[in-house]
Every structure is written in C-alpha cells, then in structure tokens.
Amino acid sequence: MTPSPGPEMHALVRRLYPLCRSITGDGVRHTLDIVEEYLPLTRHEVPTGTQVLDWTVPQEWNIRDAWVADTDGRRVVDFAESNLHVVSYSVPVSARMPLARLREHLHTLPDQPSLVPYRTSYYAPAWGFCLAQDTLDAMPDGDYDVHIDSTLADGHLTYAEHVVPGRVTDEVLVSCHTCHPSLANDNLAGIAVAVFLARELAQRTPHYTYRFLFAPGTIGSITWLARNTEHIDRVKHGLVLACAGDAGALTYKRSRRGDAEIDRVVRYVLDSSGRPHTIVGFSPYGYDERQFCSPGFNLGVGSLTRTPYAGYPEYHTSADNPDFVLPEAMADTLAACREAFAVLDRNRRYVNTSPYGEPQLGKRGLYDSLGGRSDAKQAQLAMLWVLNLSDGDHSLLDIAERSGLPFGTLADAGTALLAAGLLKE
Amino acid sequence: MTPSPGPEMHALVRRLYPLCRSITGDGVRHTLDIVEEYLPLTRHEVPTGTQVLDWTVPQEWNIRDAWVADTDGRRVVDFAESNLHVVSYSVPVSARMPLARLREHLHTLPDQPSLVPYRTSYYAPAWGFCLAQDTLDAMPDGDYDVHIDSTLADGHLTYAEHVVPGRVTDEVLVSCHTCHPSLANDNLAGIAVAVFLARELAQRTPHYTYRFLFAPGTIGSITWLARNTEHIDRVKHGLVLACAGDAGALTYKRSRRGDAEIDRVVRYVLDSSGRPHTIVGFSPYGYDERQFCSPGFNLGVGSLTRTPYAGYPEYHTSADNPDFVLPEAMADTLAACREAFAVLDRNRRYVNTSPYGEPQLGKRGLYDSLGGRSDAKQAQLAMLWVLNLSDGDHSLLDIAERSGLPFGTLADAGTALLAAGLLKE
Amino acid sequence: MTPSPGPEMHALVRRLYPLCRSITGDGVRHTLDIVEEYLPLTRHEVPTGTQVLDWTVPQEWNIRDAWVADTDGRRVVDFAESNLHVVSYSVPVSARMPLARLREHLHTLPDQPSLVPYRTSYYAPAWGFCLAQDTLDAMPDGDYDVHIDSTLADGHLTYAEHVVPGRVTDEVLVSCHTCHPSLANDNLAGIAVAVFLARELAQRTPHYTYRFLFAPGTIGSITWLARNTEHIDRVKHGLVLACAGDAGALTYKRSRRGDAEIDRVVRYVLDSSGRPHTIVGFSPYGYDERQFCSPGFNLGVGSLTRTPYAGYPEYHTSADNPDFVLPEAMADTLAACREAFAVLDRNRRYVNTSPYGEPQLGKRGLYDSLGGRSDAKQAQLAMLWVLNLSDGDHSLLDIAERSGLPFGTLADAGTALLAAGLLKE
C-alpha cells in the first residue's frame, strides 16, 4: 500500500511557513525555490507598471526587519518573531512617537486577544503593525521607537506554472495563491496539495493537459489572465485550491456557471464517495475563482476547500499555523482531487454507431451467452446504458447519474464498446 | 412619522359605499366624481353599441327606485335601504302578482339567511330582487306590488384613467373595478388603495409611467383593451387590485406567464417582508386579470388581494360592508404595493464595462483600502455581486435572489458602479 | 353493468400456458392460433438468415421431447411435465454420462430449491435441463441417459399484428412478447390484456390507429422495427405490456424521452385514479421498450407492468404459473390502459380563435346568463381554462394538470368551444 502523502505535504507546509510572502518580493521567490525541489516550474517575472486588465502591477515590496521598541530598546513587537507582525506592503518608517499616535498603526483582534491578525495595505501607502490585544494592553503609555526596514520599489511580480502534458491540449487549470505570509491553511496547505497532485498526475499521461498556477492572489491571477487572454479558451475546467488542510469537511464552491462539468464532476465524486461535504453556490468573494469566473472569462473553475474562506476563527490570524493543518486532512483533499480528475479525465460523450435497436453484444463476445438469468450483471447493464444514451448529448457522467451505476464501470463499458466499434468519439 | 393612510382610505370607502354602481350609469360617474376629489382623472364615455373585441358596449342602466310592497303598501324589499336589493340591470317593471310568481324573481342565500346576495343580469333582459332568506320566510302568501323604476337605454360606458408620468414611457398598469354597488371589500377597498397609491407615486418621478384604470369589471377592461390594442405593448407590468381591505393575509395571483417580472417582484417583496402571504398560480377566473392575461394579450399582469375572489363568506353579500374592511389592512395592501413598485422601478439589467477580471475598485474609491480584514462589508459585497452578474442576462432582482443581499443594497451598488463607469445600462 | 373481463382473460392465460413457446417455432404459431380465436391477426413469417438491424433471424427451433433418465429408465427430469425443464434452443442430444458431467448442463435455483428456473441459449449452441434443486439433490451419482429431441434448422421467425383503424393514421403501438414458454405473468397476462384491449378499442373508431404487436422478445421487436423503419415516424405513442396480472400495484416505466405524451398521460391517469402505483424512469433493461427506445428510434413508448421485470421471486421460475395471475389484477391493468388511451385519444392542442380578451360566452349560449353567483360552475370554468390556454402550446392534458379540472370536463369544453367556432384545431 502506498504510504499516505499527508506527512510529506505537512513537512512542505512547515518548510514554507516562516517565509515572508506577499503579492511580490523575495518571499514569493523563495517559496517557489522550495516548490521547485518537488516540481519543475516555469517562472514569470512581470515588471512593475505593467497593465494587467483593469490593474497595474504594483511596486515590489521587500522587508528585512521591523519592530516596535520601548525607549529602553526592548522590542515589544518584532517581525523576527512572526512576519504577521508587520502590515504587508508597509512603507519604511523609523520614528519615535507616543503610544497614542502609534495606536493608529496598530491592529489587534479584541475578540481574540491572544492572536495576531493578518493585515495588508497593497494599494494605499501605509505602514502598520499587527499584534495581540493582550500585548497592546500590556504596553504602558509613553514613547516608542518604530522601525520598518522595507523597500517599495520598481521590480517584478513573480508567479510560476507547472504543466503536466496530456493527450489533448485542452487544459485543466489548478490554481493556488502564494501571497500569504505565515498562514498555514490559507494557503500553504493548498500549495502542498497542488504540488503533490501535479506529481501524481505526471505518473501517467492524462487525457487533459493540467496546468498548475502558483501566483499571488487577485493581482497574480489577473496578471496571468491578462497574459493568457488570447488562449484562455483552452482552459476547459479548473479548480482553485485553498484552505486545504484544516479538520473540517470538504466544501466545493461551484463555478459561476453553476453547472460546468467540473461542478458536476466534483459533486458526483463527493456525493458518491460518502464523505461528509458541502456544495455551495458561486459567490464573487473568496479566492481567485473571483477572477477566473468574472463575467468576461466565465471559466468553468470551481474552488475546493475544507472549511471555506473566512469560515474558521483561526482564519487570517497567527493561529493558522502548521499545527492547525492535519496531514490526514491534506491527504483527503488530495484524494478528492485525484478522484475528481479521474472522472473528469475519462468523461466522454460517445455516439452509438448502431443506434437502431440494441446491437447484438453476444456475437461480439460482449454478452453472457446463456440468457434468461434473473441477475443482470452490472458490466452488461453498463454497456446497455452507455449504448442507449450515447447519442452525442449524454456524457458518461450523465449516464452515471441517470443509471446509478458507478462511473468507472460505465467508463470501462465505454472503452470496451469503443474497441468493438459500437461507439465513436 | 407619516400617519397611516388607513383611516383616510377607509373614509373614502364609506363615502363610496352607498352609491349604486353597475357596469354603466350614473353610479359609476358619481363614484368617479368622488375619486376626482383625490386624483385628477381622464374620463372616457364609450357609446352603447360600440364593438369592443368580441363584445358590444351594452345599453346604459340607471335606476331611481325599486320595491316590493304588500297590498297594504308596506315595502318589504326596498332599494332605498340597500342597492343590493335589486338585481343589477333589472328592466323596469310595475305589476301586482302573487308571491308564487314573484318568487321566480327573488334571490336569497338559504345558507346565510340574514344576508342579501348580490346578483346581476347584464346581458339577458330580466328583473329581480335580492333579499334575506329570513325576509322571504316572513312574507305571507298573497299578492305583492313590484316596482322597478329603471331605464335601460342607449347611453355610454364610463371609465377613467389617471397617469403618473415616469422617466420612460413603458407603463405599469394598475387596475381596479368600479362596477360593484354597495360592496366594500369588493371593490371599494381596491379603489381606495389605487387612489392613495397613485398619489404616493406622484410625489416623485418614477422610472415607469404608472397608469391607473378605474373601469367596470370585464366589459370595462375589454373596452379599455379594445381602445388601446395598438399601444398595448407599452404595458410592461401590471397589477389588478381587489378585495384589498379584509383582515386576511395578502394573496398574490401570478400572471398567466407565471414568471413575469411583476410575479417575481411581488413574490420577492412578500417573501422578504416576512408578511404571511400566499402566492397562487394564474387561473382564468377572478378579476380583470382574466382579460389582461387572455392569450392574445398575455400581459405581465398579476392580481393582489387579501382574501381572494369568492374566498370569504361575506363575498357578494350585504355583509361585505364598510365594517368588513379594516383601515390597517388597506394600509398594509398599500404598503405592499409601494414596496413592490419600489423594487420594480429600480430593477435594471446592467452590463459590466470591465468584465475581464474584477475591476480595481480601490483606485476608484469604491473599496476599503486596508485589505485582509475578515469581515466583508455588505456594500462592497454588493458591488462584487453586481459586477459579477451584470452580463445583460441578470437583473438586480436576479442578483438579489442569488446573493441573498437586500435588493436596495444591490440597487445602490448599481447606482454607484454606474456613476463610476463600471456599468452601463 | 358489464361483467369484468378478468375471468375471460384468465381463461386465455390458462389455455396458452402449456404451449412451449420460444423466439421461433410452432409454439409461437399455436399461441397465435389461439389469439386468433379472439382477434383477427396479420401474421408474418421472416426467414432464417434475414438481416434485421444489427441482428440475423436465427434458425427455427422446435422440440418434441426431452428427458433425463436414470439407468433404470426412470425419467427424473421430463419436458412432458413442464416445458421449463429444457433450456430453450437446446441442440439435440442423446447420450449417457455420469452425473458429474451432466451437472454442467443442469440449472437450478439453490435459493428456491423447489422451483424450476427458466433458461435459454438462443445464440450459442448448447443444451441443458432446468430442474428443482431438491430434485438434483435427490439424484444419486452414477450414469444418466439424456435425450433432447429438438431441431434447429432454417425456418422462420413468426410474429403477428392486429390493427384497430382510427380517424388518423398516426399510430399507437401496443406490444407484448410471445416467446416465453410456461410463464403466466411474464407474459401470458400481457398477451391477454392486449387481446382484450384491442377488442374494446374496436368497438368505436378511435382517434389514433392502434397497432398491436405479438412478437418474440428482442429479436421479434428488432425484426418488426427493421421491417417498419421507413414508416416508424407514424408511431406517435406506445406501450409495452408485460407482467400484467400479478397482485402487485401498477408500475409505469417512462420512455427514454421521459416526458413523452404517453409518459404524461399514464402518469396523469394513474395519479388521478387514486390507484397505488409507481412511476420509474427509463432503463435499457426490461422488455421491448429497450428496442423501441434505442437512441436511433427513441419512440415515445413506455412500459406498463404490475410488479416490474425481475421484481418478484416467482419471476422466470415454475412458480410463475396461472395461479400466480389474478383475474382482477388483469382487469385492473386493462382498465388502466383503457383510461390512459381515453385521455391520449382526446388530447388536443387547440388554438383560441378569439384570443383578445375573453369571448362573450353568453351570447353563444355557453354561459349562465345570470351572473354574480359565487359558485363557479365547473363546466364554465373548464371553458375559461381551455380558452385561456389554447394558444397552440398547451394540450388539454397540460390544461388539466394546470387547472386541476378533470380531463374529461376539459375535453368536453373543448368540443363545445370547437363547435361554437371559438377554437380551431
């Protein structure tokens, strides 16, 4: 038995966790360096100022150090302890100011006083620190030195692709965001599942070409879309992976289309797997499905998570750390992807070449020759269903749903009937 | 706080109650005189004999007096007490006859022995009296003098219109029947709600032009349709108001189309208002929706009542008097109309001018610049929903139903995005 | 009151029961001889070797005797006792062999040890015997003489038709299979119901032409389809009758189309009759609906049974004997067919010739002239419904389902309105 990939994926999460990612900068590049130990990547560096759809690639942000210290030099908030402590894209600052003025730049979670929140300010020049409410409460009035050693300068936005070539050029897009700093479930678990999924798919030549996209959220997918608009119609299906490792049940969020093939495939796989799960309708809030499903593109891209976006108290806080992510949960997310793509990859729409009456299966060796038995064999039943509904309008998944027979049995029947010349593609 | 219009509407019902309306005649004209104290009207007088669709405008009926008296001259049934006592459109008669023969002309409600029924004979020359079964039971055998001082002669059919001009010439038709004599819920309450609705709508310029029709049932709407056939396609939506004041919950009867915009709007408003209510399918029985929804016209006209047509024991009896109608019920019917037309009037189908990816709301001042906060603001969410679904196929009402966000919030988002150039109409 | 046809149908089942039917041969011919005592038939004899769609008409099989005897000559399995004892289409054999070798040719039902199964081997040359497991268990080891006096030779496949001419040439196909030997419910009861249904229909001229097909299963319907392909589009509706006499409730299996008119008619009749019943979706397994509903033909043919195909323990065993079939059950199946065809035959799609507003029914004598009565008469309501929905899109059945009025009342209204010139066909 193959050992579970859960622990290996969890190890990857732990390695990636300390890096200070943002929508640009070296944290993203180092993340991709580590991913590349598992998977060859094609990297893209897009210059600051490039117009991408309605947006502009921003300046590149890098940070070396950041702290708030009391006048005795004791660091009460320190980027070196956790990169969540600094508001992402903070401009450099070096100043002394009283707590009263500093407070305008401090972010806490009063309802979760021991946790550090995650905050960003990508498109408005600002600086700030995030800290536990408890820490703030313990800070005496008086002056503080604040220091952010960051740079915001023309540079590049970095993203990467990995392609598993298939027998056809039609593509399945698997996307995950790489912009979050030390947040494990959102989205290091998603990155880890994508990496291991890509490795599994490459073990055989799939039907579709599978394209994996590692890019910062929003601006990254927008940049990718802007640079791939001309060929976007080769993306037939897609899945955005996020929050892939918490203990919750799987949640599938439909594409904007609502009944895209990926929507039906994932629902079928989750329903027939017996897993507890939730299917939710599309909403224009969440991860990069927002961009892929914008009305101009309207791709058949859904989103698979465990507990969805903003649905758990640890979301966007320091509690979303590697301990919050379970190896077996990541393994289960990976398995669900594997099962869904197994169906997607085999889902065909055949045409019965002998549609008038049933073809005589017996003379082709496809039928038990001794009739009259009251127990119909499932494989024969599958052939009859595939023949009956293969009129060009029904896919194997349609037939699976209508017949109640397992997809795999029907796909095998399709393969046998195709070989016998009774179906054509 | 605006005082409830209920008492004022109820006062109007009381004023209109004693008039002897029918499908033609001075009772209708006097009714319109009183309505005109509230609302300017355009009156129409259509001559007897005019062909209107499959019908002919009948002779005009007027009545001055009618009674049944015993041979001592005691009036046992008297039109002066209630105009329900005479069968509407009774031809004149002056005769003495034994009770046995008179009975053929007497109508009672044996199951409601104290109530006087309402009967008409518009299209077959006849005469008759309506009385309580108790009264009839108390009438001794013997001769009676019967007297009906009516005229049935060439004249006119009278109806009136009031138009609230909108920003577009597309129309919303609000219709109520004006032919019933002393019956309060059916339909003086409907007339009162229509009058007050028209006054409210005129306080601002609505999007649609709202046309209010005060016309006798069946022949009146048929006459109106016949005279407006050429321009009928300007009627985009409509509502027939009747039984608008009883204590029952609101009932909306769908148009024949079943999913016309008015059907969806009223359902949405009633559902989201939390009011107890009932939605019923179209049936070709009831009020003038029968004519507006005849298959040749097939207008998007529904009907709003409280307890529907023939659904209460007081229906078409002397018990449907002003005490049966509640000021607060009329106010509630008015409010439901107001709410429905507020949605209808703002329901747009926009097109996203920047449909590839999300437009950058932040640079247009439409988005909170400090990202990463886990609580999505409803207004921002509304903008994302409107942008995502504004592809020309989805109306704001579609978006409200799909998103679960309040219609008003979405309509406000639409207005803001339109102003920012991100939507076009 | 007409006496129930149940006992007469049951008598027919009893007469047909002993004959050794198969997909070809004299057993089928003798069956048709008996049917012809009730109903004139057009017989068809199709030569062995004829290509029929993807199939070939097989050799004709006839059998005179078959037995297994011990070496003392005692017949332990004897065709003379029941024709189920021999595997249908067994090739001739005459041999002595030990029980161990004989066992390969013996078929039993270990879970129903007292019953004899029904087995066939139409398309692979083989021979065999069917017997009770109890019988087999009692057979001592040792040698046995086996003897099958059968012939498998070029000949014909036999089927028959009976046509009830209608007012139009569009056809309703009623099909039942005639190939099963001594099995009563499957399908002698179906044959009996078809025979009596045809006789009833001939008592008046129906709207449709009804074609009854008595043919062996699968190869018979395939042969008929092959010989009628050119005119197949005259078959507008159809019903396959099988398992028509057991004590179970009626089951209707939809056509492949799922919403063919026959599907809607039978559902309407079963629903409104108050009978317990089941409606199941199409599946490509069962009786000859498999062929009629193959994707190339895709006819509107459903299947009516009581307990469906393979759904009862007596299915395809010696327990499916005439005692398993109930006269009253067959009478009920017949009644359901009669009711369904009564609706199907009257189901029209009219066009209102006066679609603008309601036509004035009163001036045509179609309406109670004294209006204002609160009890709507059903017949008048039916006229209003038929007028309102007769736009060419709605059939009377559509109107029945939407209005809740009985189909017959609506059909009568349609007839009256047609006579008055208010509808056209």
XYZ file of C-alpha atoms in Angstrom, chain A residues 358 367 380-389 399 402-403 405, chain C residues 253-254 256 281-287 289-291 293-295 309:
33
model
C -29.697 -2.812 -29.443
C -22.506 -10.581 -23.516
C -23.572 -5.759 -19.135
C -26.030 -3.288 -17.721
C -23.368 -0.618 -18.048
C -22.915 -1.462 -21.729
C -26.649 -1.194 -22.321
C -26.811 2.166 -20.571
C -23.830 3.530 -22.481
C -25.249 2.326 -25.788
C -28.699 3.660 -25.030
C -27.647 7.144 -24.010
C -25.164 8.233 -17.725
C -29.104 8.643 -14.581
C -28.297 4.953 -14.203
C -24.079 2.730 -11.943
C -41.753 2.837 -16.764
C -41.250 6.012 -18.722
C -36.399 7.122 -22.835
C -37.522 6.231 -15.117
C -36.426 4.555 -18.286
C -33.673 1.992 -18.100
C -32.290 -0.009 -21.017
C -33.174 -3.274 -19.371
C -36.555 -4.948 -19.241
C -38.807 -5.703 -22.224
C -39.093 -0.820 -24.775
C -35.329 -1.408 -24.950
C -35.616 -1.642 -28.715
C -36.386 3.345 -27.128
C -32.980 2.671 -28.622
C -31.431 6.038 -29.444
C -39.340 -7.085 -14.628
